[in-house]
Coordinates of C-alpha atoms and ligand atoms in Angstrom, one line a residue:
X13 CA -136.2 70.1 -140.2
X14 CA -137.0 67.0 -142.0
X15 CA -135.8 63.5 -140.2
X16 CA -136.4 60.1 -141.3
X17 CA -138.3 58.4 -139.2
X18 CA -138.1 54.7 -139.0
X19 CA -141.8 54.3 -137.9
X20 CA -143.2 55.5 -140.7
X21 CA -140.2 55.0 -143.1
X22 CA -140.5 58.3 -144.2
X23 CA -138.9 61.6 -143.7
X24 CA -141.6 63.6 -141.6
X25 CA -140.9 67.7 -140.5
X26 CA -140.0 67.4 -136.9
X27 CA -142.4 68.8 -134.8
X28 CA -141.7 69.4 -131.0
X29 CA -143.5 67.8 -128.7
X30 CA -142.9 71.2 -126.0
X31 CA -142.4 74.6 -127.6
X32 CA -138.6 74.8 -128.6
X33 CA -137.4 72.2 -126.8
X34 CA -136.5 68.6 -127.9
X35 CA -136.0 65.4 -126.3
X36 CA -133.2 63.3 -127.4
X37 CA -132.7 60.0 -126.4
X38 CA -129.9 58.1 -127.6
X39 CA -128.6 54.2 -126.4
X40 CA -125.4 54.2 -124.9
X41 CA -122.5 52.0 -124.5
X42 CA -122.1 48.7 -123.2
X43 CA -119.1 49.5 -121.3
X44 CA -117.1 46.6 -121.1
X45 CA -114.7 47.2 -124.0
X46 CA -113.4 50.1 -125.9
X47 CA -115.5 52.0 -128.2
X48 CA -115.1 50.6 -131.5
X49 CA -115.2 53.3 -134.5
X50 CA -118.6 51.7 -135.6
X51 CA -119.8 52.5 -132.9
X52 CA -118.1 56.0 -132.6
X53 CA -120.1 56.5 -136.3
X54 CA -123.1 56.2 -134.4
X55 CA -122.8 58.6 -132.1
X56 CA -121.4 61.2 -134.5
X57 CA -124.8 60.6 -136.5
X58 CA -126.7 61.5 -133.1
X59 CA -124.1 64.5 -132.0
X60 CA -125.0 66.0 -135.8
X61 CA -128.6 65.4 -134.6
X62 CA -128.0 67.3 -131.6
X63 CA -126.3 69.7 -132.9
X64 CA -128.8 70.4 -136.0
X65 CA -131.4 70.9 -133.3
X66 CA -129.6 73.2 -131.5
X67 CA -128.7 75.5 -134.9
X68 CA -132.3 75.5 -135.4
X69 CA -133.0 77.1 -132.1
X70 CA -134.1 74.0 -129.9
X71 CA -132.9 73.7 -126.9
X72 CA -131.7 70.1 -126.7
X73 CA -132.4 67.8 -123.6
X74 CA -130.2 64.8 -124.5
X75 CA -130.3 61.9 -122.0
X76 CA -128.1 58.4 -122.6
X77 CA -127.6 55.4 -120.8
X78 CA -124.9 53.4 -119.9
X79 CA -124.9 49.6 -119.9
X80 CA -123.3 48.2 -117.5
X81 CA -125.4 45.2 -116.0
X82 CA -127.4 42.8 -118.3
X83 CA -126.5 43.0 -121.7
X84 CA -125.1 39.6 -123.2
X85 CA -123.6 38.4 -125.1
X86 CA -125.9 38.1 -127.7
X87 CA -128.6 40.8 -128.2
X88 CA -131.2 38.2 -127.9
X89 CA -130.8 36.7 -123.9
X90 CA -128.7 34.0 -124.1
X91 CA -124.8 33.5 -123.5
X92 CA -123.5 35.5 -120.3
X93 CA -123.8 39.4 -118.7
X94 CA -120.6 41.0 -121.5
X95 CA -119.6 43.0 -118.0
X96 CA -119.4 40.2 -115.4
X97 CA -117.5 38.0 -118.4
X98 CA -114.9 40.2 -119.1
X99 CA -114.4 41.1 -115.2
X100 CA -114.1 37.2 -114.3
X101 CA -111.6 36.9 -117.3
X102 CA -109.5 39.9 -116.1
X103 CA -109.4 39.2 -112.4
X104 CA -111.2 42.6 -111.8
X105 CA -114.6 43.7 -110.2
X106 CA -117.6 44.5 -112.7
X107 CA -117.5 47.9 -111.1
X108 CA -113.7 49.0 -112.2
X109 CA -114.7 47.7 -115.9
X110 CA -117.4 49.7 -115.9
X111 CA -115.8 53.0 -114.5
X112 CA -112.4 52.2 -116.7
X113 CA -114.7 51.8 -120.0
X114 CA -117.0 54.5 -118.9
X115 CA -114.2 56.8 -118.9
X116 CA -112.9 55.8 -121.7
X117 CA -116.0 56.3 -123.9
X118 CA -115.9 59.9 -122.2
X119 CA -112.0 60.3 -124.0
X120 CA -113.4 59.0 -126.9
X121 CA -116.2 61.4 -127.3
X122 CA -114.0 64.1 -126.2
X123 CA -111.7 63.6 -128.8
X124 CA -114.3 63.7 -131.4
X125 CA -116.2 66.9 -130.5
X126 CA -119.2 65.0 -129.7
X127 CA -121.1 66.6 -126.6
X128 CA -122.0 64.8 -123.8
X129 CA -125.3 63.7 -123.0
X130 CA -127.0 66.2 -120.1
X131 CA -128.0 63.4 -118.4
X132 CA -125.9 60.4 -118.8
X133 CA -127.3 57.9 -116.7
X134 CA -125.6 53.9 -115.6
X135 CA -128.3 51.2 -115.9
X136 CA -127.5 50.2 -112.4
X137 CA -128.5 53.6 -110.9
X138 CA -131.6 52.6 -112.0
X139 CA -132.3 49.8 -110.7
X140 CA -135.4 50.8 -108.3
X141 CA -137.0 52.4 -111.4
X142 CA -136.2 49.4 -113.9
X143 CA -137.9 47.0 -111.2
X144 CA -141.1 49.2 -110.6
X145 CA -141.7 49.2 -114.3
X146 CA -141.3 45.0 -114.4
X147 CA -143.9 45.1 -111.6
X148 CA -146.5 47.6 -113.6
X149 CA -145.7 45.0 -116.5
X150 CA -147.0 42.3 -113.9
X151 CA -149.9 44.4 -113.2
X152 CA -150.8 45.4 -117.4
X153 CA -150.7 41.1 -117.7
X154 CA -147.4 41.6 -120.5
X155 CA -144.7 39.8 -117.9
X156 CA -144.7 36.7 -116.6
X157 CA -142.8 34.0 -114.2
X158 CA -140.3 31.1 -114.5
X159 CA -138.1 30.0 -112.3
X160 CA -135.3 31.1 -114.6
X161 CA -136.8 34.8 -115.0
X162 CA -139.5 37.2 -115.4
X163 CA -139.8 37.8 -119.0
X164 CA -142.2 39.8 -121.4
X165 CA -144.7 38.0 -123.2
X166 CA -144.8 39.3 -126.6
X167 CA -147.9 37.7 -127.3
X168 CA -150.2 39.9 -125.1
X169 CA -148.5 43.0 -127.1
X170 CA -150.4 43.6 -130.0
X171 CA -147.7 45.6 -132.4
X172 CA -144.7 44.0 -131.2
X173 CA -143.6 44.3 -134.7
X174 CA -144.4 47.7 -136.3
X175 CA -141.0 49.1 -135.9
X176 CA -139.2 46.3 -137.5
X177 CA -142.1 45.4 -139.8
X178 CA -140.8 41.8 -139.6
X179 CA -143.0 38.9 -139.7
X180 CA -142.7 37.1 -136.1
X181 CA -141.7 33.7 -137.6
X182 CA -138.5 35.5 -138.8
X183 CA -137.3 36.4 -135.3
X184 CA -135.0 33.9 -134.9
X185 CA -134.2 33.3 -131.0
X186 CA -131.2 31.3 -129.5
X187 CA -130.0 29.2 -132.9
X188 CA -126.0 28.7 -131.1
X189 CA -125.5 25.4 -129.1
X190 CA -124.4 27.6 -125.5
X191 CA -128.3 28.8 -125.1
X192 CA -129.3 27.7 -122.2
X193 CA -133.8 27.3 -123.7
X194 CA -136.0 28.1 -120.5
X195 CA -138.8 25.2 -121.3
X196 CA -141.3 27.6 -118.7
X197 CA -140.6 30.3 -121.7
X198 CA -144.0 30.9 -123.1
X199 CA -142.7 32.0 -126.7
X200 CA -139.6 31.6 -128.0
X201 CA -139.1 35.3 -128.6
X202 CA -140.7 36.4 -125.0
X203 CA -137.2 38.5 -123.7
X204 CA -136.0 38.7 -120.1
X205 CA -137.0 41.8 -118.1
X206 CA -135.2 40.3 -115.0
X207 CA -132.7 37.2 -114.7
X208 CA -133.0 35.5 -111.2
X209 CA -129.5 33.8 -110.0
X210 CA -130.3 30.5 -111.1
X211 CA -128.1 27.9 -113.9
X212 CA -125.5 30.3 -115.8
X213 CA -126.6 33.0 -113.6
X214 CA -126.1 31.4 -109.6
X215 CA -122.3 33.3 -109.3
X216 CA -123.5 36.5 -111.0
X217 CA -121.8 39.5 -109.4
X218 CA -123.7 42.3 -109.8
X219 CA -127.4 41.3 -108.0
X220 CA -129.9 43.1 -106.6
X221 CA -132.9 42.6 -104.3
X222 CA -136.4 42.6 -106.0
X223 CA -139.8 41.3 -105.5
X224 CA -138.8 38.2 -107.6
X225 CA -135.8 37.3 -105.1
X226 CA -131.7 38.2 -105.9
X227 CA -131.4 38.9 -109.7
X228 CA -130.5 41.1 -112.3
X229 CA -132.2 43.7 -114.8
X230 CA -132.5 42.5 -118.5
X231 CA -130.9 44.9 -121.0
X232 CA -134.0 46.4 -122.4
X233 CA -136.0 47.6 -119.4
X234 CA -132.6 50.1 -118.5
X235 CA -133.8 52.1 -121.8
X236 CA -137.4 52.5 -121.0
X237 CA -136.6 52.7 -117.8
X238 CA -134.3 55.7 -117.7
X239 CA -135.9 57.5 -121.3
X240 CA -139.2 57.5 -119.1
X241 CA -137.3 59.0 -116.0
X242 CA -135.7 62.0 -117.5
X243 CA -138.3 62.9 -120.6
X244 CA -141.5 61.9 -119.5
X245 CA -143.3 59.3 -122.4
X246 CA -144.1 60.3 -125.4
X247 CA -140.9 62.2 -125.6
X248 CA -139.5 63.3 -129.6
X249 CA -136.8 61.8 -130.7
X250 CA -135.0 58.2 -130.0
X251 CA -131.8 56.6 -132.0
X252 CA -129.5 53.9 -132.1
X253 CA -127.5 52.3 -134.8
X254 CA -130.0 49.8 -137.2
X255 CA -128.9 47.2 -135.2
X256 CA -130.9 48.4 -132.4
X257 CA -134.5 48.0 -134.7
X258 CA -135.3 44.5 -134.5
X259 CA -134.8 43.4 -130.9
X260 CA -133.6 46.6 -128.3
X261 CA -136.0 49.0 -129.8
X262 CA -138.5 46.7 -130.6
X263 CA -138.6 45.3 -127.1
X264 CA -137.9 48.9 -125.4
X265 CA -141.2 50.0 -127.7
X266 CA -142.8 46.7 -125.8
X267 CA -142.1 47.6 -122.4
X268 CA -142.8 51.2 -122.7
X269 CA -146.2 51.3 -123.9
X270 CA -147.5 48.2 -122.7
X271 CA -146.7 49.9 -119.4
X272 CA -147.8 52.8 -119.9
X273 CA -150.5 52.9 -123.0
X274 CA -148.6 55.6 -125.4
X275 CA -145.9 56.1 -127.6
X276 CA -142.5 55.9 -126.3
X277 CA -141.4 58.5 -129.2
X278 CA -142.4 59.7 -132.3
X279 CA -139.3 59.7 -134.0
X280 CA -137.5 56.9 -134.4
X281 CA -133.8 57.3 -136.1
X282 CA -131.0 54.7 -137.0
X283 CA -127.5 55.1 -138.2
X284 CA -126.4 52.7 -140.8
X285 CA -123.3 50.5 -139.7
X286 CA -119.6 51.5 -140.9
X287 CA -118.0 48.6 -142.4
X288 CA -114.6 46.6 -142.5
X289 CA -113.8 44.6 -145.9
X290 CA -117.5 44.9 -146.4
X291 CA -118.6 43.3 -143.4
X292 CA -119.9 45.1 -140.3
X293 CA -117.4 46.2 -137.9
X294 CA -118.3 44.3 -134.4
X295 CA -116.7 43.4 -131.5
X296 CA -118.0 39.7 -131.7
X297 CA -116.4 39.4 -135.1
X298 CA -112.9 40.6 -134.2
X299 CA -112.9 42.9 -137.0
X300 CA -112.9 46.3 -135.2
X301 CA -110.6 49.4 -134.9
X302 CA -110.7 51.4 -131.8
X303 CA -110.2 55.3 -132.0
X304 CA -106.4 54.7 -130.3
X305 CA -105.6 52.4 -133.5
X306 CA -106.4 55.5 -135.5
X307 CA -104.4 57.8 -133.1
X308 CA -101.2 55.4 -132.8
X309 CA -100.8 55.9 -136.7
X310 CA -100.8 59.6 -136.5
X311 CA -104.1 60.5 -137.3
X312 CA -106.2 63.1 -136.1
X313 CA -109.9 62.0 -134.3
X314 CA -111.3 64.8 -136.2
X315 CA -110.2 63.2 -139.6
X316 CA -112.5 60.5 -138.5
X317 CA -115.1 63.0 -138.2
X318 CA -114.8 64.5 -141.3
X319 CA -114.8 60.8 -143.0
X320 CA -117.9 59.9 -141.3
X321 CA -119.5 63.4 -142.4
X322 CA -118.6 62.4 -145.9
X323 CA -121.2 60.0 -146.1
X324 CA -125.2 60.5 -145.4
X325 CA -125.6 58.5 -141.6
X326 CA -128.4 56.0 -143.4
X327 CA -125.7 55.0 -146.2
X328 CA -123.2 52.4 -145.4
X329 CA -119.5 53.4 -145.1
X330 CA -116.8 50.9 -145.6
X331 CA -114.0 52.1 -143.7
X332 CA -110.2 52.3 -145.2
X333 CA -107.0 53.6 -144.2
X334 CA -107.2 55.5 -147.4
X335 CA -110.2 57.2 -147.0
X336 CA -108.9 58.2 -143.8
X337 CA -105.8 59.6 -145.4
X338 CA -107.8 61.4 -147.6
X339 CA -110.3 63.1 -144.8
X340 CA -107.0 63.6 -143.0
X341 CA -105.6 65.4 -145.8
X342 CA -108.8 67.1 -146.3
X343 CA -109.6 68.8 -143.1
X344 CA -105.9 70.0 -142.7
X345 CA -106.7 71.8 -145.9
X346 CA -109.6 73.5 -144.5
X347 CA -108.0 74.3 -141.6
X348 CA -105.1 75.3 -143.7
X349 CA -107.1 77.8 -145.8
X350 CA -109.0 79.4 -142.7
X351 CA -105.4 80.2 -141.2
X352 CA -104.3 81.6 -144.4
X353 CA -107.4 83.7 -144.6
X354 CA -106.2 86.7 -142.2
X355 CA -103.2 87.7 -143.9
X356 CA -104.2 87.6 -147.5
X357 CA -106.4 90.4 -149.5
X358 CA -109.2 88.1 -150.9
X359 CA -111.6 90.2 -151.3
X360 CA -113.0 92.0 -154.6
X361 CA -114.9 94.8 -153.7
X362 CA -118.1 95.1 -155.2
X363 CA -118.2 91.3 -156.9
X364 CA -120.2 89.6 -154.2
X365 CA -122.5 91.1 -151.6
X366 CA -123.6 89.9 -148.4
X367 CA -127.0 88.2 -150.3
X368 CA -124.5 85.8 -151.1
X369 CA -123.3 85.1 -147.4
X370 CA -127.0 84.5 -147.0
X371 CA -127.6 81.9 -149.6
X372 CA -124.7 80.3 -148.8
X373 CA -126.3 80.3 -145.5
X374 CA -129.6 78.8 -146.5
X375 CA -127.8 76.3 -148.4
X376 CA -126.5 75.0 -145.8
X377 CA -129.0 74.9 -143.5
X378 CA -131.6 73.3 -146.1
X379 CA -128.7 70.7 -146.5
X380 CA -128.7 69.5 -142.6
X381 CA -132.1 69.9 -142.4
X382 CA -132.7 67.6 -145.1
X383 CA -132.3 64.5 -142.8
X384 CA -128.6 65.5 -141.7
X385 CA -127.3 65.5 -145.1
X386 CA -123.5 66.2 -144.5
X387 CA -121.6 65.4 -147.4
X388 CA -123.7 68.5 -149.0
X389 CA -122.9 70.6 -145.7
X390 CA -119.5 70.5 -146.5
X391 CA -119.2 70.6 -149.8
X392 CA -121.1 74.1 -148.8
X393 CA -118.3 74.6 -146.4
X394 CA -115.5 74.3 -149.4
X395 CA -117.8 76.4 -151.8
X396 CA -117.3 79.3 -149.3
X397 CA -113.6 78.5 -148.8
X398 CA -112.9 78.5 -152.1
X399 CA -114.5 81.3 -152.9
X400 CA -112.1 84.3 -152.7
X401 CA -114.2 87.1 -153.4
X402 CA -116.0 86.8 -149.6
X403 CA -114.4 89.1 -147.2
X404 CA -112.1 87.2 -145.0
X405 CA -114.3 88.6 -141.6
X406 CA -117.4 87.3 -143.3
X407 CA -116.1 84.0 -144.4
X408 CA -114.5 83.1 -141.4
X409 CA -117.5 83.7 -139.3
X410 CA -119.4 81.9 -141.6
X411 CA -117.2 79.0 -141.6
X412 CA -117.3 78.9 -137.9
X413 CA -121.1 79.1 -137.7
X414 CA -121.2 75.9 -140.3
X415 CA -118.7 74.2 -137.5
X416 CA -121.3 74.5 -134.7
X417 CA -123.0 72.0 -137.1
X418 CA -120.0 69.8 -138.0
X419 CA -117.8 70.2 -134.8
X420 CA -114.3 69.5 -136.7
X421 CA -112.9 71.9 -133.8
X422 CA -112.3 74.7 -136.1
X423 CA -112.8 78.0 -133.7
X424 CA -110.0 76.4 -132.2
X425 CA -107.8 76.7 -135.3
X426 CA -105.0 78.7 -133.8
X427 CA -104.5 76.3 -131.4
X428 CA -104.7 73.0 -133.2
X429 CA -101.4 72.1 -134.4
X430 CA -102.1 70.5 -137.6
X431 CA -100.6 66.2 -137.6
X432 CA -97.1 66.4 -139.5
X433 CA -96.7 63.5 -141.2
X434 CA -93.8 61.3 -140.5
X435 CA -91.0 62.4 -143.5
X436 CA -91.5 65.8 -142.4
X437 CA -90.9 65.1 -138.7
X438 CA -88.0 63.5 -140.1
X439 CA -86.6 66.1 -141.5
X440 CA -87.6 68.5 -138.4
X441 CA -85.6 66.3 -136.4
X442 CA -82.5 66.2 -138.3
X443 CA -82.8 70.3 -139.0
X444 CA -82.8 70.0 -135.3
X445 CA -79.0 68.0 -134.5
X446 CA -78.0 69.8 -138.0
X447 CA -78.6 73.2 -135.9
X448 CA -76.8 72.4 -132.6
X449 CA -74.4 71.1 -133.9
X450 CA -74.1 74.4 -135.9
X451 CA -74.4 72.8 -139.3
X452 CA -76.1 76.0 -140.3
X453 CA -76.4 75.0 -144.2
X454 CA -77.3 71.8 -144.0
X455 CA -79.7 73.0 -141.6
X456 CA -80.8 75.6 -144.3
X457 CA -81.2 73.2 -146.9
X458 CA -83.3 70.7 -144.5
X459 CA -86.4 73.7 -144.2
X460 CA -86.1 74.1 -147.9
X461 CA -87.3 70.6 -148.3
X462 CA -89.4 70.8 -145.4
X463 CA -91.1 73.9 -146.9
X464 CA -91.2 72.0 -150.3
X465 CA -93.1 69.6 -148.6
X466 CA -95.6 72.4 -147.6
X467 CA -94.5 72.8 -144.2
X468 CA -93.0 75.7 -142.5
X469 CA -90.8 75.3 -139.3
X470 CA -90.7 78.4 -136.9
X471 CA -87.8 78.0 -134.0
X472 CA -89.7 78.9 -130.8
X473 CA -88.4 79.2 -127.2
X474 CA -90.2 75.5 -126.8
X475 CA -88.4 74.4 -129.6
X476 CA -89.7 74.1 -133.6
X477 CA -93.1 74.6 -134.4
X478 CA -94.5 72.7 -138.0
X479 CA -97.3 73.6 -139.2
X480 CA -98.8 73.1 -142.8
X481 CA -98.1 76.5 -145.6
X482 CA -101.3 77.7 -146.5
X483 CA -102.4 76.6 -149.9
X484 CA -101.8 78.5 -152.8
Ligands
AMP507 P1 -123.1 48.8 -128.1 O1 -122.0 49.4 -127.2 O2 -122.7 47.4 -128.6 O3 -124.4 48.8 -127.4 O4 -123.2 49.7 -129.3 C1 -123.2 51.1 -129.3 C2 -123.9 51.7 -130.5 O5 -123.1 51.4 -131.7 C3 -125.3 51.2 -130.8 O6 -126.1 52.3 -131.2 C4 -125.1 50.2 -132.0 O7 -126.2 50.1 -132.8 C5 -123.9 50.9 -132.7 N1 -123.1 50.1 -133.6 C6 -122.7 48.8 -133.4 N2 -121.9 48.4 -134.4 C7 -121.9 49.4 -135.3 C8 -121.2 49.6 -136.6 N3 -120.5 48.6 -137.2 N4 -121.4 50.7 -137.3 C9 -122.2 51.7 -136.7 N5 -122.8 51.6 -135.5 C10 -122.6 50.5 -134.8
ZN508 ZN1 -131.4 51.4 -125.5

């Protein structure tokens, strides 16, 4: 397998650390709002990761945290805690935001075949382990004092910037007019590893007893912190959106090995943002779709999926309700075809022979191994589909090993009821009055046009069932 790793800015054949196994860490949510689909990109890119590990025969060990104390509003530390804001807005405790959004990402991930983390791990379980790492940071000289916080001096850290490859002088800290400047900061740039419950911070909820008095953990320290815990340090593979590479990675990298003197991973991988109108889809910016805007409009969460395969996860994707459409439209007609497969002859004896089953296999897998490249995995996928001279047994199975990869949900084809669109539920409906009220033609007439729609309605003892003709 060959992954781009940000580090070295080039693609590098990934090499275990432990003999078929592989450590995946990946930065969770911030829980204190709905997923956005930007985000949901992002962790697509690392479930195809996961995934493309496991295909090759890795077993995956794939911990991810969950922010729920520390992270502000700004990645940089000023503004306030985005948990304890929104909880103080809504009347509610921190704790109920963070299970309701917790569970919530859980829907969310459900509904786009994206596997769970094996160890999904809340920053504020971690508090005992997040605070032991400040104090080895005490002990290494890298933290120091103020009266505000205990912050990382990025000074004492000799490659603070050899992920980002960014000169210091352009990491700008605390430009907007709410930043409350710490004059006892050393640097500019140092970052909080621990907030005491001072200023901004004196009626912050969530608090916890440390050697530094009553405070809170910083954002960063949670991901060293908890990466550490689970996979031991160095561990193989770390990602995030590119976001992440100029201050939370950077500053995780900071932390991890200043505490501990080597590597924090040796992959490093970044998925490029999904877009809006051209602009990056945020929260902060108001511009952002959640995966229920998508589902109120009919559309299926794996038509997301699809759209995101579409594009390579280091390529930019502006989203549109067309290009949805169209993956919508798309993955029906897979799904479509592999119905359709069972109950028509498609095979030529003697044309093709199972040598082509494999190449079609190696095709495939030199296409995900070639830094995830999906938009060549499934235009593999619809080579095989279209290609009628594979026996039906063979393609299917095929097709369903190729989904281990892609996970649109398709060894569940006989169960997924394909989205209708609206005219054709329309036209269900009314079959439906036309038949009890024993209009029997007009109810006739109404499945012709369904059917010329490429529909079919079956009258079951739950009522009609749509589902899309196979393509001809
Ligand atoms: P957050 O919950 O804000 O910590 O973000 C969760 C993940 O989504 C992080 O890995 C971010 O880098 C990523 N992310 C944020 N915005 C976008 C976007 N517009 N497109 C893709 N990924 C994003
Ligand atoms: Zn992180």
């Amino acid at each position: 397998m060959n992954l781009y790793n940000t580090l070295s800015r080039k693609k590098e054949t990934f090499k275990p650390l432990h003999k078929g196994l592989a450590g995946l860490y990946t930065c969770g949510p911030t829980v204190y709002n709905y997923a956005h689909i930007g985000n949901l990109r992002t962790y697509i890119f690392e479930d195809i990761l996961r995934r493309t590990l496991h295909y090759n025969g890795y077993k995956v060990h794939h911990v991810m945290n969950i922010t729920d104390v520390g992270h502000l509003t700004s990645d940089a530390d000023e503004g306030e805690d985005k948990l304890d804001s929104v909880a103080r807005k809504g009347g509610k405790s921190v704790w109920d935001i963070a299970k309701f959004y917790t569970e919530a990402f859980l829907r969310d991930i459900r509904a786009l075949n994206i596997k769970k983390a094996n160890i999904l791990s809340p920053a504020t379980r971690n508090i005992k382990e997040q605070i032991a790492l400040i104090q080895l940071l005490f002990k290494k000289g890298y933290a120091y004092e103020t009266a505000q916080a205990i912050y990382f001096d990025i000074s004492k850290f000799k490659n603070y910037t050899e992920l980002s490859r960014q000169k210091l002088s352009e990491k700008i800290v605390g430009a907007r007019e709410e930043v409350v400047v710490d004059s006892e900061k050393r640097n500019p740039r140092d970052f909080a590893l621990w907030f005491k419950l001072v200023g901004r911070f004196e009626n912050h909820t969530m608090r916890w007893k440390s050697p530094w008095g009553y405070g809170f953990p910083g954002w960063h320290i949670e991901c060293s912190a908890i990466s550490t815990k689970y996979l031991g340090q160095p561990f193989d593979i770390h990602t995030g959106g590119i976001d992440h590479i100029n201050v939370h990675h950077t500053n995780e990298i900071a932390q991890s090995e200043g505490a501990y003197g080597k590597p924090l991973a040796r992959i490093w991988m970044h998925g490029e943002f999904l877009l809006t109108n051209d602009a990056k889809m945020a929260k902060s910016a108001g511009n952002f779709y959640t995966l229920a805007t998508l589902t109120e409009k009919g559309f299926d969460p794996l038509a997301f999926r699809y759209l995101v395969l579409g594009t390579q996860y280091r390529k930019q994707l502006n989203f549109t309700w067309d290009s949805l459409r169209s993956a919508q439209t798309a993955l029906e007609n897979v799904k479509s075809t592999l119905t359709g497969l069972s109950s028509r002859a498609n095979y030529k004896p003697g044309k093709e022979t199972p040598k082509k089953i494999v190449s079609y296999e190696n095709k495939f897998k030199e296409a995900i191994n070639n830094d995830l490249n999906t938009p060549n995995a499934l235009k593999i996928l619809w080579d095989v589909l279209k290609n009628n001279t594979i026996p039906t047994a063979l393609k299917k199975k095929l097709i369903l090993d190729f989904d281990r990869v892609l996970g649109l949900g398709l060894e569940d084809i006989k169960s997924v009821n394909v989205a209708v669109p609206d005219n054709v539920m329309k036209l269900v409906k009314a079959r439906e009055k036309a038949r009890a009220l024993q209009q029997f033609i007009q109810a006739d007439s109404l499945r012709t046009k369904i059917e010329q729609l490429g529909y079919k309605v079956e009258d079951t003892a739950k009522g009609p069932k749509t589902s899309r003709l196979p393509k001809r």
